GROMACS .gro file of C-alpha atoms in nm:
model
  457
    1MET     CA    1   8.555   8.083  12.262
    2THR     CA    2   8.200   8.122  12.393
    3GLN     CA    3   8.302   8.171  12.757
    4GLU     CA    4   8.558   8.435  12.660
    5ILE     CA    5   8.292   8.632  12.474
    6ILE     CA    6   8.042   8.597  12.761
    7THR     CA    7   8.308   8.738  12.994
    8LEU     CA    8   8.357   9.032  12.757
    9VAL     CA    9   7.985   9.114  12.764
   10GLN     CA   10   7.969   9.079  13.143
   11ARG     CA   11   8.266   9.312  13.177
   12THR     CA   12   8.089   9.573  12.965
   13TYR     CA   13   7.786   9.555  13.198
   14GLU     CA   14   8.017   9.609  13.496
   15ILE     CA   15   8.195   9.906  13.340
   16VAL     CA   16   7.869  10.078  13.242
   17ASN     CA   17   7.745  10.039  13.600
   18LYS     CA   18   8.069  10.190  13.735
   19VAL     CA   19   8.063  10.502  13.519
   20ASN     CA   20   8.009  10.799  13.746
   21ARG     CA   21   7.796  11.058  13.569
   22ASN     CA   22   7.949  11.359  13.749
   23PRO     CA   23   8.305  11.275  13.859
   24LYS     CA   24   8.504  11.601  13.879
   25GLU     CA   25   8.830  11.439  13.989
   26GLU     CA   26   8.812  11.164  13.724
   27ILE     CA   27   8.736  11.417  13.448
   28SER     CA   28   9.046  11.617  13.545
   29GLN     CA   29   9.258  11.302  13.522
   30ILE     CA   30   9.103  11.211  13.184
   31ILE     CA   31   9.184  11.558  13.047
   32GLN     CA   32   9.545  11.518  13.159
   33LYS     CA   33   9.574  11.176  12.991
   34LEU     CA   34   9.424  11.310  12.669
   35GLN     CA   35   9.667  11.602  12.669
   36LYS     CA   36   9.957  11.357  12.706
   37GLY     CA   37   9.824  11.129  12.433
   38GLU     CA   38   9.777  10.839  12.674
   39ARG     CA   39   9.512  10.574  12.609
   40LEU     CA   40   9.208  10.585  12.834
   41SER     CA   41   9.076  10.285  13.022
   42LEU     CA   42   8.730  10.162  12.926
   43ILE     CA   43   8.587  10.321  13.240
   44GLU     CA   44   8.754  10.652  13.156
   45ALA     CA   45   8.621  10.634  12.800
   46GLY     CA   46   8.274  10.579  12.944
   47ILE     CA   47   8.311  10.877  13.177
   48ALA     CA   48   8.434  11.094  12.890
   49PHE     CA   49   8.130  10.998  12.684
   50ALA     CA   50   7.875  11.038  12.963
   51ASN     CA   51   7.994  11.380  13.079
   52ASP     CA   52   7.969  11.688  12.858
   53THR     CA   53   8.190  11.972  12.973
   54GLU     CA   54   8.337  12.234  12.743
   55GLU     CA   55   8.697  12.170  12.850
   56LEU     CA   56   8.669  11.790  12.826
   57ASP     CA   57   8.498  11.793  12.487
   58GLN     CA   58   8.744  12.042  12.338
   59ILE     CA   59   9.042  11.830  12.448
   60LEU     CA   60   8.865  11.513  12.331
   61PHE     CA   61   8.801  11.651  11.983
   62TRP     CA   62   9.150  11.801  11.961
   63GLN     CA   63   9.313  11.468  12.045
   64ALA     CA   64   9.091  11.279  11.797
   65ARG     CA   65   9.205  11.513  11.517
   66LYS     CA   66   9.567  11.469  11.624
   67VAL     CA   67   9.548  11.088  11.625
   68LYS     CA   68   9.377  11.079  11.286
   69GLU     CA   69   9.643  11.305  11.136
   70GLU     CA   70   9.931  11.105  11.287
   71ILE     CA   71   9.802  10.765  11.170
   72TYR     CA   72   9.629  10.830  10.838
   73GLY     CA   73   9.720  11.184  10.741
   74LYS     CA   74   9.461  11.379  10.542
   75ARG     CA   75   9.325  11.098  10.327
   76ILE     CA   76   8.957  11.000  10.325
   77VAL     CA   77   8.872  10.672  10.150
   78LEU     CA   78   8.554  10.675   9.938
   79PHE     CA   79   8.340  10.377   9.836
   80ALA     CA   80   7.983  10.278   9.748
   81PRO     CA   81   7.760   9.993   9.869
   82LEU     CA   82   7.603   9.760   9.613
   83TYR     CA   83   7.284   9.600   9.745
   84LEU     CA   84   7.239   9.262   9.578
   85SER     CA   85   6.925   9.142   9.753
   86ASN     CA   86   6.664   9.257  10.005
   87ILE     CA   87   6.528   8.906  10.060
   88CYS     CA   88   6.578   8.808  10.425
   89ILE     CA   89   6.473   8.523  10.652
   90ASN     CA   90   6.509   8.733  10.969
   91ASN     CA   91   6.249   8.950  11.135
   92CYS     CA   92   6.436   9.246  11.285
   93SER     CA   93   6.207   9.518  11.416
   94TYR     CA   94   6.421   9.812  11.292
   95CYS     CA   95   6.489   9.695  10.934
   96SER     CA   96   6.275   9.730  10.623
   97PHE     CA   97   6.421   9.401  10.490
   98ARG     CA   98   6.250   9.211  10.774
   99ARG     CA   99   6.062   8.904  10.662
  100GLU     CA  100   5.718   9.026  10.770
  101ASN     CA  101   5.737   9.356  10.582
  102LYS     CA  102   5.479   9.289  10.311
  103GLU     CA  103   5.516   9.637  10.159
  104LEU     CA  104   5.875   9.576  10.046
  105SER     CA  105   5.931   9.484   9.683
  106ARG     CA  106   6.164   9.183   9.708
  107VAL     CA  107   6.454   9.164   9.464
  108ARG     CA  108   6.762   8.944   9.417
  109LEU     CA  109   6.967   9.078   9.130
  110PRO     CA  110   7.049   8.830   8.855
  111LEU     CA  111   7.412   8.816   8.743
  112GLU     CA  112   7.377   9.058   8.453
  113GLU     CA  113   7.201   9.323   8.662
  114ALA     CA  114   7.454   9.291   8.947
  115VAL     CA  115   7.737   9.348   8.702
  116ASP     CA  116   7.551   9.645   8.552
  117GLU     CA  117   7.514   9.796   8.901
  118ALA     CA  118   7.888   9.756   8.955
  119LYS     CA  119   7.953   9.924   8.619
  120ALA     CA  120   7.730  10.217   8.719
  121ILE     CA  121   7.926  10.260   9.042
  122ARG     CA  122   8.255  10.241   8.853
  123GLU     CA  123   8.136  10.505   8.606
  124MET     CA  124   8.102  10.749   8.897
  125GLY     CA  125   8.471  10.699   8.973
  126HIS     CA  126   8.459  10.444   9.256
  127THR     CA  127   8.707  10.156   9.249
  128ARG     CA  128   8.590   9.977   9.565
  129ILE     CA  129   8.244   9.849   9.650
  130LEU     CA  130   8.072   9.688   9.946
  131LEU     CA  131   7.833   9.403   9.862
  132VAL     CA  132   7.529   9.391  10.091
  133MET     CA  133   7.240   9.145  10.103
  134GLY     CA  134   6.975   9.011  10.337
  135GLU     CA  135   7.025   8.677  10.507
  136GLU     CA  136   6.937   8.353  10.329
  137PRO     CA  137   7.061   7.996  10.389
  138GLU     CA  138   7.442   7.979  10.383
  139ASP     CA  139   7.491   7.763  10.074
  140LYS     CA  140   7.243   7.969   9.875
  141THR     CA  141   7.422   8.292   9.970
  142LEU     CA  142   7.770   8.159   9.893
  143SER     CA  143   7.669   7.994   9.565
  144TYR     CA  144   7.524   8.330   9.458
  145LEU     CA  145   7.839   8.523   9.559
  146GLU     CA  146   8.060   8.262   9.390
  147GLU     CA  147   7.888   8.364   9.068
  148ILE     CA  148   7.863   8.739   9.128
  149ILE     CA  149   8.207   8.832   9.268
  150PRO     CA  150   8.424   8.670   8.996
  151ALA     CA  151   8.200   8.825   8.729
  152ILE     CA  152   8.239   9.176   8.874
  153TYR     CA  153   8.616   9.138   8.905
  154SER     CA  154   8.632   9.005   8.548
  155GLU     CA  155   8.396   9.247   8.373
  156VAL     CA  156   8.431   9.569   8.574
  157ASP     CA  157   8.738   9.771   8.671
  158ILE     CA  158   8.650   9.733   9.038
  159ARG     CA  159   8.968   9.663   9.231
  160ARG     CA  160   8.836   9.567   9.568
  161ILE     CA  161   8.511   9.403   9.674
  162ASN     CA  162   8.421   9.411  10.043
  163VAL     CA  163   8.135   9.199  10.172
  164ASN     CA  164   7.870   9.256  10.439
  165ILE     CA  165   7.672   8.933  10.482
  166ALA     CA  166   7.528   8.729  10.768
  167PRO     CA  167   7.745   8.502  10.987
  168LEU     CA  168   7.881   8.185  10.829
  169THR     CA  169   8.026   7.857  10.951
  170LEU     CA  170   8.403   7.809  10.944
  171LYS     CA  171   8.372   7.622  10.614
  172GLY     CA  172   8.153   7.900  10.480
  173TYR     CA  173   8.421   8.157  10.556
  174GLU     CA  174   8.680   7.937  10.387
  175ARG     CA  175   8.465   7.948  10.072
  176LEU     CA  176   8.429   8.326  10.105
  177LYS     CA  177   8.805   8.375  10.137
  178LYS     CA  178   8.861   8.197   9.805
  179LEU     CA  179   8.664   8.474   9.634
  180LYS     CA  180   8.947   8.722   9.705
  181ILE     CA  181   8.733   8.966   9.899
  182GLY     CA  182   8.877   9.268  10.076
  183THR     CA  183   8.712   9.330  10.414
  184TYR     CA  184   8.451   9.101  10.568
  185GLN     CA  185   8.214   9.332  10.753
  186LEU     CA  186   7.963   9.230  11.019
  187PHE     CA  187   7.785   9.455  11.268
  188GLN     CA  188   7.679   9.312  11.602
  189GLU     CA  189   7.391   9.566  11.597
  190SER     CA  190   7.376   9.564  11.980
  191TYR     CA  191   7.633   9.434  12.229
  192ASN     CA  192   7.366   9.425  12.500
  193PRO     CA  193   7.207   9.076  12.498
  194GLU     CA  194   6.879   9.209  12.640
  195VAL     CA  195   6.843   9.478  12.375
  196TYR     CA  196   6.955   9.232  12.108
  197ARG     CA  197   6.684   8.986  12.211
  198GLU     CA  198   6.416   9.255  12.206
  199VAL     CA  199   6.483   9.379  11.852
  200HIS     CA  200   6.562   9.050  11.675
  201LEU     CA  201   6.228   8.878  11.676
  202GLU     CA  202   6.268   8.570  11.455
  203GLY     CA  203   6.522   8.395  11.235
  204PRO     CA  204   6.888   8.291  11.266
  205LYS     CA  205   6.983   8.643  11.371
  206THR     CA  206   6.820   8.586  11.710
  207ASN     CA  207   7.133   8.392  11.812
  208PHE     CA  208   7.341   8.660  11.988
  209LEU     CA  209   7.654   8.449  12.046
  210TRP     CA  210   7.659   8.302  11.695
  211ARG     CA  211   7.678   8.655  11.559
  212LEU     CA  212   7.924   8.780  11.819
  213THR     CA  213   8.169   8.498  11.750
  214ALA     CA  214   8.137   8.519  11.371
  215VAL     CA  215   8.440   8.739  11.303
  216GLU     CA  216   8.652   8.494  11.501
  217ARG     CA  217   8.549   8.217  11.264
  218ALA     CA  218   8.631   8.446  10.973
  219ILE     CA  219   8.980   8.512  11.111
  220GLU     CA  220   9.034   8.140  11.175
  221ALA     CA  221   8.937   8.076  10.811
  222GLY     CA  222   9.214   8.311  10.699
  223ILE     CA  223   9.018   8.634  10.646
  224ASP     CA  224   9.248   8.873  10.831
  225ASP     CA  225   9.070   9.193  10.730
  226ILE     CA  226   8.748   9.236  10.925
  227GLY     CA  227   8.508   9.518  11.008
  228ILE     CA  228   8.278   9.547  11.309
  229GLY     CA  229   8.024   9.798  11.436
  230ALA     CA  230   7.706   9.865  11.632
  231LEU     CA  231   7.378  10.021  11.523
  232PHE     CA  232   7.372  10.324  11.750
  233GLY     CA  233   7.019  10.400  11.864
  234LEU     CA  234   6.899  10.048  11.940
  235GLY     CA  235   7.013  10.068  12.302
  236ASP     CA  236   7.213  10.278  12.546
  237PRO     CA  237   7.489  10.433  12.329
  238LEU     CA  238   7.733  10.414  12.621
  239PHE     CA  239   7.697  10.037  12.633
  240GLU     CA  240   7.734  10.004  12.256
  241LEU     CA  241   8.040  10.231  12.243
  242LEU     CA  242   8.217  10.034  12.516
  243GLY     CA  243   8.104   9.708  12.356
  244VAL     CA  244   8.269   9.797  12.025
  245ILE     CA  245   8.593   9.902  12.197
  246ALA     CA  246   8.599   9.592  12.420
  247HIS     CA  247   8.532   9.366  12.120
  248ALA     CA  248   8.816   9.527  11.923
  249ASP     CA  249   9.056   9.495  12.217
  250TYR     CA  250   8.957   9.131  12.262
  251LEU     CA  251   9.023   9.048  11.896
  252LYS     CA  252   9.358   9.225  11.898
  253LYS     CA  253   9.469   9.044  12.212
  254LYS     CA  254   9.355   8.701  12.090
  255PHE     CA  255   9.459   8.714  11.724
  256GLY     CA  256   9.713   8.995  11.709
  257ILE     CA  257   9.482   9.193  11.477
  258GLY     CA  258   9.203   9.430  11.564
  259PRO     CA  259   8.926   9.526  11.323
  260HIS     CA  260   9.048   9.699  11.008
  261THR     CA  261   8.731   9.909  11.017
  262VAL     CA  262   8.466  10.012  11.268
  263SER     CA  263   8.136  10.144  11.134
  264VAL     CA  264   7.914  10.388  11.320
  265PRO     CA  265   7.567  10.364  11.163
  266ARG     CA  266   7.301  10.557  11.352
  267LEU     CA  267   6.944  10.423  11.344
  268LYS     CA  268   6.735  10.584  11.069
  269PRO     CA  269   6.372  10.548  10.954
  270ALA     CA  270   6.298  10.232  10.756
  271LEU     CA  271   5.988  10.137  10.559
  272ASN     CA  272   5.728   9.970  10.783
  273SER     CA  273   5.963   9.943  11.080
  274VAL     CA  274   5.801   9.829  11.406
  275PHE     CA  275   6.084   9.948  11.631
  276SER     CA  276   6.017  10.226  11.881
  277ASN     CA  277   6.338  10.424  11.923
  278ASP     CA  278   6.395  10.523  12.285
  279TYR     CA  279   6.762  10.613  12.241
  280LYS     CA  280   6.784  10.913  12.013
  281ILE     CA  281   7.147  11.020  11.997
  282SER     CA  282   7.222  11.390  11.959
  283ASP     CA  283   7.472  11.507  11.700
  284HIS     CA  284   7.703  11.613  11.983
  285LYS     CA  285   7.699  11.268  12.141
  286PHE     CA  286   7.749  11.114  11.800
  287LYS     CA  287   8.060  11.328  11.751
  288LYS     CA  288   8.189  11.202  12.085
  289ILE     CA  289   8.134  10.842  11.976
  290VAL     CA  290   8.350  10.900  11.668
  291ALA     CA  291   8.617  11.090  11.862
  292LEU     CA  292   8.644  10.825  12.133
  293LEU     CA  293   8.665  10.543  11.882
  294ARG     CA  294   8.945  10.727  11.704
  295ILE     CA  295   9.136  10.776  12.029
  296MET     CA  296   9.075  10.427  12.169
  297LEU     CA  297   9.130  10.242  11.839
  298PRO     CA  298   9.381  10.462  11.655
  299TYR     CA  299   9.474  10.194  11.402
  300THR     CA  300   9.123  10.131  11.273
  301GLY     CA  301   8.942  10.293  10.984
  302ILE     CA  302   8.619  10.459  11.099
  303ILE     CA  303   8.342  10.433  10.839
  304LEU     CA  304   8.057  10.683  10.805
  305SER     CA  305   7.757  10.612  10.583
  306THR     CA  306   7.516  10.834  10.393
  307ARG     CA  307   7.265  10.780  10.673
  308GLU     CA  308   7.396  11.107  10.818
  309PRO     CA  309   7.317  11.454  10.679
  310GLN     CA  310   7.583  11.627  10.475
  311HIS     CA  311   7.667  11.900  10.728
  312LEU     CA  312   7.737  11.640  10.997
  313ARG     CA  313   7.939  11.419  10.762
  314ASP     CA  314   8.151  11.721  10.672
  315GLU     CA  315   8.218  11.783  11.042
  316LEU     CA  316   8.293  11.419  11.130
  317VAL     CA  317   8.580  11.388  10.885
  318GLU     CA  318   8.752  11.637  11.116
  319LEU     CA  319   8.704  11.414  11.422
  320GLY     CA  320   8.840  11.082  11.307
  321VAL     CA  321   8.632  10.940  11.022
  322SER     CA  322   8.868  10.797  10.761
  323GLN     CA  323   8.627  10.623  10.521
  324MET     CA  324   8.287  10.726  10.390
  325SER     CA  325   8.033  10.606  10.138
  326ALA     CA  326   7.942  10.847   9.861
  327ALA     CA  327   7.646  10.866   9.619
  328SER     CA  328   7.498  10.556   9.781
  329GLN     CA  329   7.179  10.368   9.699
  330THR     CA  330   7.038  10.123   9.955
  331GLY     CA  331   6.807   9.913   9.740
  332PRO     CA  332   6.891   9.644   9.482
  333GLY     CA  333   6.907   9.777   9.126
  334GLU     CA  334   6.888  10.147   9.215
  335TYR     CA  335   7.209  10.265   9.051
  336ARG     CA  336   7.083  10.169   8.704
  337GLY     CA  337   6.713  10.178   8.784
  338LYS     CA  338   6.492  10.436   8.954
  339LYS     CA  339   6.671  10.616   9.234
  340GLY     CA  340   6.536  10.625   9.586
  341GLU     CA  341   6.257  10.369   9.555
  342GLU     CA  342   6.146  10.338   9.916
  343GLU     CA  343   5.978  10.003   9.856
  344ARG     CA  344   6.325   9.849   9.792
  345GLN     CA  345   6.549  10.038  10.037
  346GLN     CA  346   6.692   9.918  10.366
  347PHE     CA  347   6.685  10.268  10.518
  348LEU     CA  348   6.640  10.628  10.408
  349LEU     CA  349   6.943  10.830  10.300
  350SER     CA  350   7.027  11.177  10.431
  351ASP     CA  351   7.322  11.280  10.214
  352HIS     CA  352   7.219  11.282   9.847
  353ARG     CA  353   7.528  11.451   9.703
  354SER     CA  354   7.706  11.304   9.403
  355LEU     CA  355   8.056  11.162   9.432
  356ALA     CA  356   8.196  11.468   9.252
  357GLU     CA  357   8.025  11.704   9.500
  358ILE     CA  358   8.167  11.515   9.798
  359VAL     CA  359   8.514  11.509   9.642
  360GLU     CA  360   8.502  11.886   9.598
  361VAL     CA  361   8.396  11.944   9.958
  362LEU     CA  362   8.682  11.726  10.085
  363ILE     CA  363   8.932  11.922   9.876
  364ASP     CA  364   8.794  12.253  10.003
  365LYS     CA  365   8.835  12.127  10.362
  366GLY     CA  366   9.194  12.023  10.299
  367PHE     CA  367   9.135  11.647  10.287
  368LEU     CA  368   9.267  11.408  10.024
  369PRO     CA  369   8.999  11.195   9.852
  370SER     CA  370   9.128  10.839   9.814
  371PHE     CA  371   9.013  10.546   9.600
  372CYS     CA  372   9.315  10.338   9.701
  373THR     CA  373   9.308   9.958   9.718
  374ALA     CA  374   9.684   9.904   9.738
  375CYS     CA  375   9.715   9.739  10.080
  376TYR     CA  376   9.488   9.453   9.975
  377ARG     CA  377   9.679   9.379   9.657
  378LYS     CA  378  10.016   9.420   9.830
  379ARG     CA  379   9.890   9.197  10.115
  380ARG     CA  380   9.947   9.468  10.374
  381THR     CA  381   9.657   9.331  10.576
  382GLY     CA  382   9.616   9.164  10.914
  383LYS     CA  383   9.923   9.179  11.135
  384THR     CA  384  10.130   9.358  10.870
  385PHE     CA  385   9.880   9.644  10.851
  386MET     CA  386   9.835   9.651  11.229
  387GLY     CA  387  10.209   9.683  11.283
  388LEU     CA  388  10.236   9.974  11.041
  389ALA     CA  389   9.928  10.149  11.182
  390ASP     CA  390  10.031  10.103  11.545
  391ARG     CA  391  10.367  10.264  11.468
  392GLY     CA  392  10.206  10.548  11.272
  393GLN     CA  393  10.380  10.437  10.951
  394ILE     CA  394  10.080  10.337  10.741
  395LYS     CA  395  10.033  10.695  10.617
  396ASP     CA  396  10.372  10.662  10.443
  397PHE     CA  397  10.183  10.429  10.207
  398CYS     CA  398   9.838  10.586  10.239
  399THR     CA  399   9.934  10.936  10.125
  400PRO     CA  400  10.116  10.846   9.800
  401ASN     CA  401   9.860  10.581   9.708
  402ALA     CA  402   9.575  10.822   9.782
  403LEU     CA  403   9.741  11.078   9.554
  404PHE     CA  404   9.783  10.822   9.276
  405SER     CA  405   9.423  10.701   9.299
  406PHE     CA  406   9.290  11.056   9.316
  407ALA     CA  407   9.494  11.154   9.010
  408GLU     CA  408   9.338  10.863   8.821
  409TYR     CA  409   8.992  10.978   8.930
  410LEU     CA  410   9.069  11.329   8.803
  411TYR     CA  411   9.188  11.197   8.468
  412GLU     CA  412   8.864  11.001   8.428
  413ILE     CA  413   8.638  11.300   8.506
  414ARG     CA  414   8.839  11.564   8.319
  415ASP     CA  415   8.574  11.610   8.047
  416LYS     CA  416   8.267  11.557   8.264
  417HIS     CA  417   8.377  11.789   8.547
  418PRO     CA  418   8.645  12.025   8.405
  419GLU     CA  419   8.630  12.270   8.697
  420LEU     CA  420   8.676  11.992   8.951
  421TYR     CA  421   8.960  11.854   8.740
  422LYS     CA  422   9.133  12.192   8.752
  423LYS     CA  423   9.078  12.236   9.125
  424GLY     CA  424   9.192  11.879   9.196
  425ASN     CA  425   9.512  11.930   8.995
  426GLY     CA  426   9.596  12.237   9.198
  427TYR     CA  427   9.534  12.048   9.521
  428LEU     CA  428   9.755  11.757   9.408
  429LEU     CA  429  10.046  11.996   9.346
  430GLN     CA  430   9.993  12.154   9.685
  431VAL     CA  431  10.005  11.819   9.870
  432VAL     CA  432  10.293  11.669   9.672
  433LYS     CA  433  10.533  11.959   9.729
  434ASP     CA  434  10.525  11.897  10.106
  435LEU     CA  435  10.625  11.529  10.077
  436PRO     CA  436  10.988  11.421  10.134
  437ASN     CA  437  10.996  11.216   9.811
  438PHE     CA  438  10.796  11.470   9.610
  439GLU     CA  439  10.996  11.434   9.288
  440SER     CA  440  10.925  11.063   9.230
  441ILE     CA  441  10.563  11.095   9.342
  442GLY     CA  442  10.518  11.400   9.119
  443ARG     CA  443  10.652  11.211   8.816
  444ALA     CA  444  10.413  10.922   8.880
  445ILE     CA  445  10.121  11.165   8.903
  446GLU     CA  446  10.222  11.322   8.572
  447TYR     CA  447  10.203  10.980   8.405
  448ILE     CA  448   9.864  10.910   8.565
  449LEU     CA  449   9.722  11.242   8.446
  450LYS     CA  450   9.821  11.136   8.095
  451GLY     CA  451   9.623  10.813   8.120
  452GLU     CA  452   9.840  10.565   8.316
  453LYS     CA  453   9.608  10.345   8.526
  454ASP     CA  454   9.623  10.160   8.855
  455VAL     CA  455   9.951  10.290   8.995
  456PHE     CA  456  10.026  10.200   9.356
  457ILE     CA  457  10.304  10.111   9.597
   0.00000   0.00000   0.00000
């Protein structure tokens, strides 16, 4: 396993070094391949990212929109992170959770408070959450989650719990799988070993290969729904972009499943950070990262966080983003407690809109807000999901289930947001009438708008 991963990293170095920054002939060939819907090579993807020409970028963005529409349709999945703890044994220069940050108010939520946070998220309308916490010893982390996750499932109408925690052993992942999680999410942060070494100063996270091979252990333990990503801004974005794509291709070739999600966090200010950012990524380059990921990994869900400002988030849903957090808080206890307490947060937020505001914007832009969790409960994960996504058939499930989950959201907010309820109803009718099986879907929506809950196929 280790040698295969080392080869992957070495190949990324080689490709980055081969990328010609001004190759007129190659750019013409890339444009032709994009117009035909053909997949680019890693070198071609690198050239497309490195070179900004009006014709290339227009074709790139056009093809990204086309791929997104063909695979997932108009639906945008919404979720919220739930930060359980900001206690961490690592010392990462870019993160406010780092061990040596003495200004951070350290918190690990007790069971009752964690459940209350989940209830607050559910009251907004979310049905899926992402649990996040700093790194502590494996048994301590898992024993904590073995208490928290069953309690949330039992006491809160949350239908899917995803988890973003530090790498585990194979036995650790076997314990995690028993908790019936959705996606296991782990970001490599940087695929460049030199950059990785520079920013991870102390703690278990200094082990580059242990982190890089973690999702393989998760898959071997039976967790077939995994999410990867890089923290764009730590190093050369070209290297990180190609690293993510190469990692996804490697996993798909080895296990028959690529990552269910790829996240694209961009480095943001953090309390008492000691990292000096030399790789500021323009909004235009960031759009190209999203577009290229959509084209190169058409089957994967691309996740965008509230790190980004609202105008950019609204634009990126057009270019391939298929999942986004909404009304997020990035410190433990902030949904029920005081909002935006910098002394608890992992990073500063840029999009402060409520869930209802984001839902309305998506409707106005012609997108379908989705709170769906059907694939996980129908076991359409792993190779089953990959097969449907690769053939462009997953939207046959995504669109109806998105409509059902959105109708349930509308029913729940009908008194709190009557104007949004009215607008959402009109949008539902508009979408349903264009579906081939509109009569049966329409009847199901009627039942949901009268109070029927948790309908899915």
